Amino acid sequence: MVSAGGVERRATARGQNIYAVTAPLAVEAVRRILAGHARTSGVASAGAMFDAADFLRALTPHLSVELPH
């Protein structure tokens, strides 16, 4: 859940288990970094480096994601 300016938004992700999601998450992050799609360099969260909604959508074969509209 994130709140800004008095507005709250929630995203929910569900998967088989953390181990079934960790490898695809890491591979997707590396793929985007190597393709030059990172917003920043150095140490940063996936949410800071990539468009969070787009990143989570890329993981949908491995987990279900519910995003606000």
mmCIF file of C-alpha atoms in Angstrom, residues 15-66:
data_model
loop_
_atom_site.group_PDB
_atom_site.id
_atom_site.type_symbol
_atom_site.label_atom_id
_atom_site.label_comp_id
_atom_site.label_asym_id
_atom_site.label_seq_id
_atom_site.Cartn_x
_atom_site.Cartn_y
_atom_site.Cartn_z
ATOM 1 C CA GLY A 15 2.110 -16.779 -6.289
ATOM 2 C CA GLN A 16 2.816 -20.420 -5.567
ATOM 3 C CA ASN A 17 5.548 -19.558 -3.041
ATOM 4 C CA ILE A 18 8.405 -17.092 -2.687
ATOM 5 C CA TYR A 19 10.899 -19.455 -4.311
ATOM 6 C CA ALA A 20 8.744 -19.863 -7.430
ATOM 7 C CA VAL A 21 8.695 -16.057 -7.839
ATOM 8 C CA THR A 22 12.256 -15.110 -6.835
ATOM 9 C CA ALA A 23 14.080 -16.550 -9.865
ATOM 10 C CA PRO A 24 11.721 -15.055 -12.485
ATOM 11 C CA LEU A 25 11.868 -11.709 -10.647
ATOM 12 C CA ALA A 26 15.680 -11.692 -10.676
ATOM 13 C CA VAL A 27 15.833 -12.763 -14.333
ATOM 14 C CA GLU A 28 13.355 -10.059 -15.377
ATOM 15 C CA ALA A 29 15.356 -7.416 -13.506
ATOM 16 C CA VAL A 30 18.637 -8.502 -15.131
ATOM 17 C CA ARG A 31 16.982 -8.666 -18.561
ATOM 18 C CA ARG A 32 15.758 -5.078 -18.196
ATOM 19 C CA ILE A 33 19.113 -3.819 -16.891
ATOM 20 C CA LEU A 34 21.015 -5.421 -19.777
ATOM 21 C CA ALA A 35 18.490 -3.996 -22.254
ATOM 22 C CA GLY A 36 19.104 -0.508 -20.842
ATOM 23 C CA HIS A 37 15.605 -0.101 -19.390
ATOM 24 C CA ALA A 38 16.659 0.858 -15.861
ATOM 25 C CA ARG A 39 15.607 4.312 -14.627
ATOM 26 C CA THR A 40 18.558 4.600 -12.277
ATOM 27 C CA SER A 41 21.919 2.995 -11.581
ATOM 28 C CA GLY A 42 23.492 1.613 -8.451
ATOM 29 C CA VAL A 43 21.587 0.009 -5.624
ATOM 30 C CA ALA A 44 17.835 0.572 -5.900
ATOM 31 C CA SER A 45 14.595 -1.317 -5.472
ATOM 32 C CA ALA A 46 12.878 -2.811 -8.518
ATOM 33 C CA GLY A 47 10.133 -0.210 -8.027
ATOM 34 C CA ALA A 48 12.682 2.598 -8.316
ATOM 35 C CA MET A 49 14.562 1.064 -11.250
ATOM 36 C CA PHE A 50 11.593 0.084 -13.412
ATOM 37 C CA ASP A 51 7.972 0.992 -13.969
ATOM 38 C CA ALA A 52 6.508 -1.068 -11.129
ATOM 39 C CA ALA A 53 3.206 -1.965 -12.827
ATOM 40 C CA ASP A 54 4.956 -3.008 -16.038
ATOM 41 C CA PHE A 55 7.517 -5.044 -14.100
ATOM 42 C CA LEU A 56 4.807 -6.916 -12.196
ATOM 43 C CA ARG A 57 2.832 -7.546 -15.390
ATOM 44 C CA ALA A 58 5.935 -9.182 -16.879
ATOM 45 C CA LEU A 59 5.840 -11.661 -13.989
ATOM 46 C CA THR A 60 2.211 -12.728 -14.533
ATOM 47 C CA PRO A 61 3.171 -16.199 -15.818
ATOM 48 C CA HIS A 62 4.597 -16.778 -12.317
ATOM 49 C CA LEU A 63 2.162 -14.872 -10.089
ATOM 50 C CA SER A 64 -1.177 -13.095 -10.169
ATOM 51 C CA VAL A 65 -1.121 -9.320 -9.801
ATOM 52 C CA GLU A 66 -3.972 -7.000 -8.893
#
